[in-house]
Short mmCIF file of C-alpha atoms and ligand atoms in Angstrom, two decimals:
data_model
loop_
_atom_site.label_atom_id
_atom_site.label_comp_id
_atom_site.label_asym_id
_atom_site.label_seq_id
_atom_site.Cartn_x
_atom_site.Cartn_y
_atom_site.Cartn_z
CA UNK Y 9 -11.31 -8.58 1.45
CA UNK Y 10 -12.20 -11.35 3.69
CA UNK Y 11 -9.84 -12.31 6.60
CA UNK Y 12 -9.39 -16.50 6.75
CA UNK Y 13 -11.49 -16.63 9.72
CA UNK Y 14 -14.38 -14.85 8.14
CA UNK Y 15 -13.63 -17.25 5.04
CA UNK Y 16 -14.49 -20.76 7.19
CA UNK Y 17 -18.19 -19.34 8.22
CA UNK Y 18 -18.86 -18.39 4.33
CA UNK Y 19 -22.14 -21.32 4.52
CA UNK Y 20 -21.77 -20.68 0.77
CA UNK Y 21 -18.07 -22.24 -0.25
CA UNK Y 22 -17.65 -26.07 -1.40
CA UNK Y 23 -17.14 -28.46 1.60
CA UNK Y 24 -13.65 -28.99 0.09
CA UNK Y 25 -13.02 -25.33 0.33
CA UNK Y 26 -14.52 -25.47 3.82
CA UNK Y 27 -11.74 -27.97 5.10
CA UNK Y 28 -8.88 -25.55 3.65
CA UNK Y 29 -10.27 -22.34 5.33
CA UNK Y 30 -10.88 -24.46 8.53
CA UNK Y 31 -7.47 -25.54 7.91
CA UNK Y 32 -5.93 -22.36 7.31
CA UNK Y 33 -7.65 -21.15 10.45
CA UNK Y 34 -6.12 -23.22 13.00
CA UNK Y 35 -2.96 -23.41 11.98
CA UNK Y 36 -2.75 -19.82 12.18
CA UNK Y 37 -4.02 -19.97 15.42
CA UNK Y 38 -0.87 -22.82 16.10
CA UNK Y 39 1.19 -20.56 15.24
CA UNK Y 40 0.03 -16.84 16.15
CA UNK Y 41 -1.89 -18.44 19.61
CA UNK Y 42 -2.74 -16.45 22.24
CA UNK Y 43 1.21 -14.07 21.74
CA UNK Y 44 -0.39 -10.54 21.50
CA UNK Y 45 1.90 -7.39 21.29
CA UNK Y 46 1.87 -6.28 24.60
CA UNK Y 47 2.17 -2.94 22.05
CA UNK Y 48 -0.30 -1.65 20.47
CA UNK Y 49 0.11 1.09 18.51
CA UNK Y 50 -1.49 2.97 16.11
CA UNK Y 51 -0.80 5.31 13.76
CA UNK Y 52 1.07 4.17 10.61
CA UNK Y 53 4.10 6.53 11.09
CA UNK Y 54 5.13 4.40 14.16
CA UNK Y 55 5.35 1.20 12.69
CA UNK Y 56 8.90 0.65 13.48
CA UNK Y 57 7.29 -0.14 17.37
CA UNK Y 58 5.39 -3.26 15.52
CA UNK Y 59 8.34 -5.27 16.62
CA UNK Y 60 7.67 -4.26 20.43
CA UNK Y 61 7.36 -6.75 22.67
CA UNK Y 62 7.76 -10.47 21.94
CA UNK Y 63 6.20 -10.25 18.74
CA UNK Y 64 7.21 -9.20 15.13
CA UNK Y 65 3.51 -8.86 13.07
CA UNK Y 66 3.96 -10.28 9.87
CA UNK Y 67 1.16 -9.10 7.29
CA UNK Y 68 0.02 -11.44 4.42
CA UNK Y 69 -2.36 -10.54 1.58
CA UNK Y 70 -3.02 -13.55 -1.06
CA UNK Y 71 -5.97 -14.91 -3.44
CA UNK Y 72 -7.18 -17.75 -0.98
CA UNK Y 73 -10.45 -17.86 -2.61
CA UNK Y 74 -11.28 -17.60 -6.61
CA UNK Y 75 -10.03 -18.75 -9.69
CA UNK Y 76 -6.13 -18.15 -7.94
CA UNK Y 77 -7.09 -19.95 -5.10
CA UNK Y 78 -4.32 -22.38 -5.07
CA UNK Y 79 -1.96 -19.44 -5.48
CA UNK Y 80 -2.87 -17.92 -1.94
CA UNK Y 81 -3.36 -21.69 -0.35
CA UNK Y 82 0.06 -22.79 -1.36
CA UNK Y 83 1.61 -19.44 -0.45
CA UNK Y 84 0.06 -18.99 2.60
CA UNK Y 85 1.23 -22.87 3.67
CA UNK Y 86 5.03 -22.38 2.75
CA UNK Y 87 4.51 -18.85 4.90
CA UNK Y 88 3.04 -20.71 7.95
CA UNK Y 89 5.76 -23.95 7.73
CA UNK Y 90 8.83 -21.27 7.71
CA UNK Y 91 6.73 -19.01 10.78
CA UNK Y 92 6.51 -22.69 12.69
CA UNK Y 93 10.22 -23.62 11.67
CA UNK Y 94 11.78 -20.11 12.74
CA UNK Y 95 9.74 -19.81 16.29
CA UNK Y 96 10.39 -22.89 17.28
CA UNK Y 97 14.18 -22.34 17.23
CA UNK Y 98 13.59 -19.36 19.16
CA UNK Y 99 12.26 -16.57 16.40
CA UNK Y 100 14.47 -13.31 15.74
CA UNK Y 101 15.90 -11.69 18.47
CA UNK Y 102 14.00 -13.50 20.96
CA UNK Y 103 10.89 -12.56 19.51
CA UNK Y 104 8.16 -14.71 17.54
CA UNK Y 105 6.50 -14.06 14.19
CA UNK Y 106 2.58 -13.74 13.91
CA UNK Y 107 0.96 -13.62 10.99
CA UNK Y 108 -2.55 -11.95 9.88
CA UNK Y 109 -3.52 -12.88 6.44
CA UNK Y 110 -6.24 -11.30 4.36
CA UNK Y 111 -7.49 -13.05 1.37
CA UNK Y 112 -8.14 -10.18 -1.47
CA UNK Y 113 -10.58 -13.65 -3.42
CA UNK Y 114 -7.80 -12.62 -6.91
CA UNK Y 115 -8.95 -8.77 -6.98
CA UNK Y 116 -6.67 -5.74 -6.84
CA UNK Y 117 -9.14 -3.18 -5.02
CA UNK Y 118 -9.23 -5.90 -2.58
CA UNK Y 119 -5.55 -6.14 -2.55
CA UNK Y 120 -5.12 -2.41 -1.79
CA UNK Y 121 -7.87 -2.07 0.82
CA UNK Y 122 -5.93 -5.62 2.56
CA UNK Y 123 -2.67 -4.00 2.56
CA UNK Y 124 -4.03 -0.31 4.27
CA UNK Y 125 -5.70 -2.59 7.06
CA UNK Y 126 -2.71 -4.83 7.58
CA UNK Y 127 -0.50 -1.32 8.15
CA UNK Y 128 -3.51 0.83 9.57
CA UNK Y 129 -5.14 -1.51 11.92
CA UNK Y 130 -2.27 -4.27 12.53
CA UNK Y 131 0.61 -2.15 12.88
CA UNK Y 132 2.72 -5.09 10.73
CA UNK Y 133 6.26 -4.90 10.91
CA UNK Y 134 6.15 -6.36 7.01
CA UNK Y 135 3.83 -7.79 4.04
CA UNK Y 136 4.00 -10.88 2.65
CA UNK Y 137 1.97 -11.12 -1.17
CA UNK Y 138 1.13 -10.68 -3.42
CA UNK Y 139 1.58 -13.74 -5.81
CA UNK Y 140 -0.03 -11.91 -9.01
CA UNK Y 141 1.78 -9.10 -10.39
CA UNK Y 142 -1.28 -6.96 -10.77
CA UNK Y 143 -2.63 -7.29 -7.33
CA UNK Y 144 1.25 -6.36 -6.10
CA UNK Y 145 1.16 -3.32 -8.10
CA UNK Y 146 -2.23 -2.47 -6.68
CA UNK Y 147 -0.28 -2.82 -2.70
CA UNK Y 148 3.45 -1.81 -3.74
CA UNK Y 149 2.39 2.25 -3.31
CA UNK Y 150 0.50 1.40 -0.35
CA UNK Y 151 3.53 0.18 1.45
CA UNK Y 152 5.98 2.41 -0.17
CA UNK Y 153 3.75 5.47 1.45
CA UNK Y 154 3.61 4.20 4.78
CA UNK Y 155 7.45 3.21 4.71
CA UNK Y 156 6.96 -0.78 5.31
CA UNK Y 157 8.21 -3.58 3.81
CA UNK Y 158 6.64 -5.39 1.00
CA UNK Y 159 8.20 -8.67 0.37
CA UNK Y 160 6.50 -10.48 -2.72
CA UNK Y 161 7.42 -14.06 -2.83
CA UNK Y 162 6.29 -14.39 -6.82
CA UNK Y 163 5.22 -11.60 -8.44
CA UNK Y 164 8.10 -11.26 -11.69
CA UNK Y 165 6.31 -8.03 -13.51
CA UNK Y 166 9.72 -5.81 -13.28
CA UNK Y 167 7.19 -2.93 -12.31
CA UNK Y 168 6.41 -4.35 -8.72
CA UNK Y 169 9.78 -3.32 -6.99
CA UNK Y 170 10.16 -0.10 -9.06
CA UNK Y 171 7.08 1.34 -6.93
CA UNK Y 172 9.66 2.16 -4.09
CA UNK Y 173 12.86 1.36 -2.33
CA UNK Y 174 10.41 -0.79 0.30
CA UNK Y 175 9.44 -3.30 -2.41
CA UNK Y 176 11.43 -6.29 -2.39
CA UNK Y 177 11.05 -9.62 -4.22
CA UNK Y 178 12.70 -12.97 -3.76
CA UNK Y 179 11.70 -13.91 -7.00
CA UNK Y 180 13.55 -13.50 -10.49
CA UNK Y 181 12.22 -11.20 -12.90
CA UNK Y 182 9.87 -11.58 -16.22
CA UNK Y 183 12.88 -10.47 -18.95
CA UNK Y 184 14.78 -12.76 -17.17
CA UNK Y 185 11.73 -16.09 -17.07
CA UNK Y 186 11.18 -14.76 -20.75
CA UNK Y 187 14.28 -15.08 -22.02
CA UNK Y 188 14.81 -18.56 -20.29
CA UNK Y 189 11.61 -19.93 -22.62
CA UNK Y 190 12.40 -17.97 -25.81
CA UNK Y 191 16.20 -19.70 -25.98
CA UNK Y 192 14.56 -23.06 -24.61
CA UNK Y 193 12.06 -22.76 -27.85
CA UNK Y 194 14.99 -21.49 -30.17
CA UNK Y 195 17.63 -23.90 -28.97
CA UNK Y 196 16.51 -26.96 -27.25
CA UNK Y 197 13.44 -27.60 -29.06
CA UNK Y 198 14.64 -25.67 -32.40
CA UNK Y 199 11.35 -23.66 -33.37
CA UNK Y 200 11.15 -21.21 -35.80
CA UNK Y 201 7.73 -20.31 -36.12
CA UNK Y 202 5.45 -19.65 -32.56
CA UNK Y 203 1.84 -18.15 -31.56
CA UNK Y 204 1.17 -16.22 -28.43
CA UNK Y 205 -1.74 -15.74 -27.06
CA UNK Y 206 -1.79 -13.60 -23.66
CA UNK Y 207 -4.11 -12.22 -21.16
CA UNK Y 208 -4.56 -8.58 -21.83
CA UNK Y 209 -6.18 -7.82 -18.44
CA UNK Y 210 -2.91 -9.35 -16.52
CA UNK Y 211 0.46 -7.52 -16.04
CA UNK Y 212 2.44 -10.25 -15.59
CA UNK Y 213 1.10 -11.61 -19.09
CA UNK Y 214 1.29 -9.27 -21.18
CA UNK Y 215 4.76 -8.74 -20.01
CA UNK Y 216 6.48 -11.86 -20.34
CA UNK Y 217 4.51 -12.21 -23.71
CA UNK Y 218 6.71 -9.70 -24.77
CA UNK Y 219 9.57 -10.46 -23.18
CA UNK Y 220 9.27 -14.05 -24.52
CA UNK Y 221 8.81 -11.98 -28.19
CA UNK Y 222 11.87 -10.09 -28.54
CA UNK Y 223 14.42 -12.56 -27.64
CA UNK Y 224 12.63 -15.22 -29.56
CA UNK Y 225 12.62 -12.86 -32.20
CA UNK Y 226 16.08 -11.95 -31.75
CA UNK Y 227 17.14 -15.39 -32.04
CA UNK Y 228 15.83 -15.71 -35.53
CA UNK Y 229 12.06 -16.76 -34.54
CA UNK Y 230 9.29 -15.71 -36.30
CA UNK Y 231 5.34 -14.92 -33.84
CA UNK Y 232 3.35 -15.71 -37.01
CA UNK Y 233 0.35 -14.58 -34.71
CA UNK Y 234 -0.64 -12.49 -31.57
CA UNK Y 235 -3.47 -13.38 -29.96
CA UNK Y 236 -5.40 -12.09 -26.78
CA UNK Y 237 -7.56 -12.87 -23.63
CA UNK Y 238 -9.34 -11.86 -20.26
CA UNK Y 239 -9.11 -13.38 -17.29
CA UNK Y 240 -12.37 -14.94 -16.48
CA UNK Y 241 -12.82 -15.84 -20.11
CA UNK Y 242 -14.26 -19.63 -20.62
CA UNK Y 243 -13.98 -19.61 -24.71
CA UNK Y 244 -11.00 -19.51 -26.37
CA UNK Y 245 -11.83 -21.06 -29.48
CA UNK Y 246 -11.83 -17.91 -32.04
CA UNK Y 247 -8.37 -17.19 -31.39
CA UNK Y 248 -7.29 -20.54 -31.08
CA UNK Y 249 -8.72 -20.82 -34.89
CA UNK Y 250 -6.91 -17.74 -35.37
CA UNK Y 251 -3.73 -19.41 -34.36
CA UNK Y 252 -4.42 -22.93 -36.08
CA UNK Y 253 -4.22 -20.71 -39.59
CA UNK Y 254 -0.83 -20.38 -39.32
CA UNK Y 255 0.50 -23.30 -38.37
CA UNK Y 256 2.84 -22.19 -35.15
CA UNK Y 257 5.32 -24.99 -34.30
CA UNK Y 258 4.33 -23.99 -30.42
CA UNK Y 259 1.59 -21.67 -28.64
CA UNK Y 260 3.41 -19.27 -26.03
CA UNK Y 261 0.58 -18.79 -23.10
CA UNK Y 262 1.17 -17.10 -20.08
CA UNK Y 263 -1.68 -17.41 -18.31
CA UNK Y 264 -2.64 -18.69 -14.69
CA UNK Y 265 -3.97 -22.32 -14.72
CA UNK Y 266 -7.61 -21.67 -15.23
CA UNK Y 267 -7.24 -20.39 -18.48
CA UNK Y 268 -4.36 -22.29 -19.51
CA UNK Y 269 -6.06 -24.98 -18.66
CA UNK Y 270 -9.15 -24.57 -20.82
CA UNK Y 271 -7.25 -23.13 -23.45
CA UNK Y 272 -5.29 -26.53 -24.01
CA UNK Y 273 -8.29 -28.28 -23.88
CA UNK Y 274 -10.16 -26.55 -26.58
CA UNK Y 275 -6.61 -26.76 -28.54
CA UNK Y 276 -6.89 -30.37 -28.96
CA UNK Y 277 -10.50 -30.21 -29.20
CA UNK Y 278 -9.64 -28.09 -32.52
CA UNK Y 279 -7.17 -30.37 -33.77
CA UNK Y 280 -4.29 -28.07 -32.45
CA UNK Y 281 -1.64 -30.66 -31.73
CA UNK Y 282 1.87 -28.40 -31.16
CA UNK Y 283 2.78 -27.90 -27.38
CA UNK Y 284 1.93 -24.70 -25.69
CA UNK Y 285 4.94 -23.41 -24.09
CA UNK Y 286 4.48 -20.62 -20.45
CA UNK Y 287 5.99 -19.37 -17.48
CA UNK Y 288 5.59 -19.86 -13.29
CA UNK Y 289 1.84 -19.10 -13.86
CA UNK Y 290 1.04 -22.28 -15.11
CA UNK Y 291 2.23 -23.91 -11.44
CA UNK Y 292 -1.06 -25.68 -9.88
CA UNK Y 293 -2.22 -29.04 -9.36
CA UNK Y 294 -5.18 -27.68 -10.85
CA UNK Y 295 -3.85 -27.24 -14.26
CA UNK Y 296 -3.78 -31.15 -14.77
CA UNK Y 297 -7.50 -31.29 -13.22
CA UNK Y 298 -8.40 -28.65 -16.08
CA UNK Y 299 -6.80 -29.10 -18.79
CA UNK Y 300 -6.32 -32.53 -18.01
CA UNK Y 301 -4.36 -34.95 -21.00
CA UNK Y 302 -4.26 -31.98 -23.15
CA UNK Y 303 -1.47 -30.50 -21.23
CA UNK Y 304 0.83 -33.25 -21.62
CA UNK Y 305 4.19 -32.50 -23.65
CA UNK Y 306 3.39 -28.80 -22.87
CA UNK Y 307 6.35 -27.04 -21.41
CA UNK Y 308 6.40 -24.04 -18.58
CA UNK Y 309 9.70 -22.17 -16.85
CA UNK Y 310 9.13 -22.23 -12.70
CA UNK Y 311 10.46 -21.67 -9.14
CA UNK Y 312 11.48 -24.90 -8.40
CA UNK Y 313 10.84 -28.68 -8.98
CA UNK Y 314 10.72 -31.24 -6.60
CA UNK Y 315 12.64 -33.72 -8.43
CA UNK Y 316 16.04 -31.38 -7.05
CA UNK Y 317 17.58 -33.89 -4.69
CA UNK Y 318 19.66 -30.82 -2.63
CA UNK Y 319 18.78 -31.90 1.00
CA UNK Y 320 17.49 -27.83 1.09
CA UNK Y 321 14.96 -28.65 -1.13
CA UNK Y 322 14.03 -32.71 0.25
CA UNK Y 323 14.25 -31.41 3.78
CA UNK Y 324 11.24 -28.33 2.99
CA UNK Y 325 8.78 -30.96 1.04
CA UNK Y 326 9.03 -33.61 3.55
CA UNK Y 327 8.55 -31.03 6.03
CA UNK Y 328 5.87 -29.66 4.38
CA UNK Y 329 4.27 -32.51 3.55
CA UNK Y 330 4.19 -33.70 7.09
CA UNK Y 331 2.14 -30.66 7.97
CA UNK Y 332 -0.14 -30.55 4.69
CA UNK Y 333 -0.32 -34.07 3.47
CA UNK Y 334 0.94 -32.49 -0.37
CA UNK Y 335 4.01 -32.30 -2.43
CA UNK Y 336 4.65 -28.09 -2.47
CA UNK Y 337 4.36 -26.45 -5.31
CA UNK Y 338 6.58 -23.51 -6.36
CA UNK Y 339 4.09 -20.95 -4.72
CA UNK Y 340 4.47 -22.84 -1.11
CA UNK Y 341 8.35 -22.73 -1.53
CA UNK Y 342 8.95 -19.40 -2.78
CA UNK Y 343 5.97 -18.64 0.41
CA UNK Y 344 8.25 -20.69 2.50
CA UNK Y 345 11.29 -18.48 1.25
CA UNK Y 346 10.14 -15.02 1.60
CA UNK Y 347 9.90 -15.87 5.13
CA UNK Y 348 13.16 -16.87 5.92
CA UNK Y 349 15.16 -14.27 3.94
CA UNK Y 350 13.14 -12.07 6.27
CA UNK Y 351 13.97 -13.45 9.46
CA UNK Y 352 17.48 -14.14 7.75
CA UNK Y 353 17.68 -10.37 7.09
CA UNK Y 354 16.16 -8.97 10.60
CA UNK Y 355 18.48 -11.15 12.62
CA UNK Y 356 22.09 -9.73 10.45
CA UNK Y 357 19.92 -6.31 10.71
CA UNK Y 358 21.21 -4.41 14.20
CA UNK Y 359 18.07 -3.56 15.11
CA UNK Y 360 14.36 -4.13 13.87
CA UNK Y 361 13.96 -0.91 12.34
CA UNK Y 362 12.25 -0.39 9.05
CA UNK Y 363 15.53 0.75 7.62
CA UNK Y 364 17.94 -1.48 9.39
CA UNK Y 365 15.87 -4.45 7.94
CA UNK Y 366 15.47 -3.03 4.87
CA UNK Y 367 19.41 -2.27 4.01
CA UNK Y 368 20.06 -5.92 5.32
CA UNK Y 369 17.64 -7.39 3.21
CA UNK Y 370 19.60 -5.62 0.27
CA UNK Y 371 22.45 -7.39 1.64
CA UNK Y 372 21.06 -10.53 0.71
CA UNK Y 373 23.80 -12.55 -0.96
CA UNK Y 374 24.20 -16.70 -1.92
CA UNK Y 375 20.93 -17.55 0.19
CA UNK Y 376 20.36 -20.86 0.17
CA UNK Y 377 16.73 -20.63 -0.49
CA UNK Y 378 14.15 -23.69 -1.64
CA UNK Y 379 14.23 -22.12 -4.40
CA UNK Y 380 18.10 -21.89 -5.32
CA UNK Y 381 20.52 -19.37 -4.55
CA UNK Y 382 19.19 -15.98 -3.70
CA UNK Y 383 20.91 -12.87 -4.22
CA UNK Y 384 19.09 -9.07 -3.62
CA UNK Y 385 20.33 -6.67 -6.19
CA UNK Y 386 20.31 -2.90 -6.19
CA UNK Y 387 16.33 -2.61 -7.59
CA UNK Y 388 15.72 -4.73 -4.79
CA UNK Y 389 15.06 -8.34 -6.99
CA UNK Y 390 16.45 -11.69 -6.96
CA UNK Y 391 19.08 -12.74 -9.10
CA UNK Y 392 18.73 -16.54 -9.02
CA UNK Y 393 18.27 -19.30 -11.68
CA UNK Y 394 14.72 -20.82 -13.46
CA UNK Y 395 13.82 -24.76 -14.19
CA UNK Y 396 11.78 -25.80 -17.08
CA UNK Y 397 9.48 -28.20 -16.43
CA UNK Y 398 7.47 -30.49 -18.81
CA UNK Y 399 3.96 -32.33 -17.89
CA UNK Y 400 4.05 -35.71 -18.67
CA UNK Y 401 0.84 -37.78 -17.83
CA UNK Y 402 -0.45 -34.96 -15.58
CA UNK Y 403 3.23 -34.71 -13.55
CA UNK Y 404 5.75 -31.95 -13.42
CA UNK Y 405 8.89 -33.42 -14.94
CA UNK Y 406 12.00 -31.58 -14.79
CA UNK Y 407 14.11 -30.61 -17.97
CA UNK Y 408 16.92 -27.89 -17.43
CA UNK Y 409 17.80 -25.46 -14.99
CA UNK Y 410 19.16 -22.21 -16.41
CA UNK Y 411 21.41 -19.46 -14.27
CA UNK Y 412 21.03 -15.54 -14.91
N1 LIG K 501 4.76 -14.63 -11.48
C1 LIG K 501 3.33 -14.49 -11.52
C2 LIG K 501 2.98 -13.00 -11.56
O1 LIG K 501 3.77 -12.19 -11.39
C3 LIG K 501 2.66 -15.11 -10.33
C4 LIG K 501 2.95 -16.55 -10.09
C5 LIG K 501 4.14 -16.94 -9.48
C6 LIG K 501 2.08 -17.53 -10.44
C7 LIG K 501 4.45 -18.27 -9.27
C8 LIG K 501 2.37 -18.86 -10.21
C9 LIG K 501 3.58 -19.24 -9.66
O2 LIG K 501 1.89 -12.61 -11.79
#
């Protein structure tokens, strides 16, 4: 685990990668300055005294470096625009948010040893992260231990928020993102016959791969083959031979975009033509630099899409790109929304207390988030609606939204 500030003296990382940590770096410093807790306490028990003084600590653990990077980056910018938005008006209950973030470089032990030193040594109020299911599960009993709130802005594996009555998402759930592709396969693009190939070594994968499965299946769909990854993999071409044998109308992969992306390269390089269909993992502006034109008519369920002209969702991306020069992605608004149905929650709460916080953030109900309209339901997940999104020449073009 490397915090961000250790990150922009690594001599080692890419000059480009240099500017972002840099980046990252200062405008944490914007936003945290020179505000300390006049309270320091230690001792994990006591954490309800985070919020002491004029400062609430906010904890973030996200993959800022690896082959996630733009996961954590994105994240970690939506978390700093809503931190900058919400002090400026004045913060909750007169008090400003800070934010340490840890980068766990895409690995679970690294995850778990973030989230002890965020609670141990920090004395955070709440954590923000993960994005990746896997790494979430590796923090949820962490938090859940120690009593303090775990807010993951993405993670959909239904297993996160059953570690503990602590772990909260604002995200909707993988049944729910599977579902949403399996009837767009079955009705809107009428396919009877689909491959799936899936990343055995990734939660969130292997879930909505099955998921995606048994409604598709349901529906009168036929997986004429099964196929399987690891992360970190670079060739994909024996199972994507596999798959070419029986002649799938579509290829179901939900991966994250460094895979994805090669794998829809070496698709075409085969002679694979049929689009591959995914979920939110898919969202990065890398997955167009990787997999490049042999992405394009491929199909993936997300967040968001910046094509939704609500003023909610044109007033965060001009925002945000004013601060970051970028068009969000879903990972920066779903960052950006974790945050305020936080501060949302802690200023209905009565007081800051762990539990006050936590029963208002269970509250939660028609939040107009970035990301649509958030409700918190009993297990402590979002009920709120998915888009589909096709790429087209390298862009993100919205299809369909579709409500729970
Ligand atoms: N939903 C993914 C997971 O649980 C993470 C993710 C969210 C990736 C949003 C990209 C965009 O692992």
């Amino acid at each position: 685990m490397k915090s961000i500030f250790q990150v922009s003296r690594n001599s080692k990382m890419s000059r480009k990668n240099q500017w972002i940590a840099v980046a990252l770096a200062m405008s944490m410093t914007a936003i945290s300055g020179c505000k300390k807790s006049a309270n320091t306490v230690n001792g994990i028990s006591q954490n309800n005294n985070s919020a002491a003084g004029d400062v609430i600590k906010l904890g973030e653990v996200g993959s800022m470096t690896g082959s996630e990077a733009t996961f954590g980056t994105s994240t970690h910018q939506g978390i700093l625009l809503a931190v900058k938005i919400i002090n400026a008006a004045g913060g909750v209950k007169g008090k400003q948010f800070s934010v340490t973030s840890l980068d766990d470089q895409g690995k679970p032990e690294e995850a778990a040893t973030a989230v002890t030193k965020l609670i141990n040594q920090n004395n955070v109020s709440a954590i923000l992260g993960e994005v990746a299911s896997s790494r979430s599960l590796a923090m949820a009993p962490i938090a859940q231990q120690n009593k303090v709130l775990m807010i993951t802005p993405s993670s959909t594996n239904p297993k996160v928020t059953e570690q503990g009555d602590h772990i909260f998402r604002v995200c909707f759930i993988d049944p729910f993102q599977g579902t949403v592709m399996a009837k767009f396969a079955t009705e809107t693009l009428k396919l009877k016959k689909v491959a799936i190939l899936r990343d055995v070594k990734n939660d969130y994968s292997v879930g909505l791969a099955n998921y995606f499965k048994e409604t598709f299946v349901k529906a009168g769909g036929t997986i004429v083959v099964d196929q399987s990854y690891s992360a970190g993999d670079i060739d994909f071409k024996s199972q994507l031979t596999a798959i070419r044998a029986k002649a799938p109308e579509a290829i179901f992969v939900p991966g994250y975009y460094t895979e994805v992306g090669l794998i829809g390269r070496q698709a075409r390089e085969l002679g694979l033509k049929v689009p591959l269909m995914g979920g939110d993992g898919w969202d990065s502006p890398k997955l167009k630099e990787i997999g490049g034109a042999a992405m394009d008519g491929s199909y993936f369920s997300n967040h968001y899409s910046e094509e939704d002209k609500s003023p909610v969702v044109q007033d965060f991306i001009s925002k945000y790109k004013a601060d970051y020069g970028v068009v969000p992605d879903g990972l920066a608004a779903m960052g950006y929304d974790a945050v305020v149905i936080l501060a949302d929650a802690m200023k209905r709460a009565p007081t800051l207390n762990t539990e006050d916080v936590r029963k208002a953030l269970l509250a939660t109900r028609d939040f107009p988030g970035v990301t649509g309209k958030i409700n918190i339901n009993d297990k402590r997940d979002a009920v709120k609606s998915a888009v589909v999104l096709k790429v087209e020449n390298g862009v993100f073009k919205y299809q369909t939204t579709v409500n729970p």
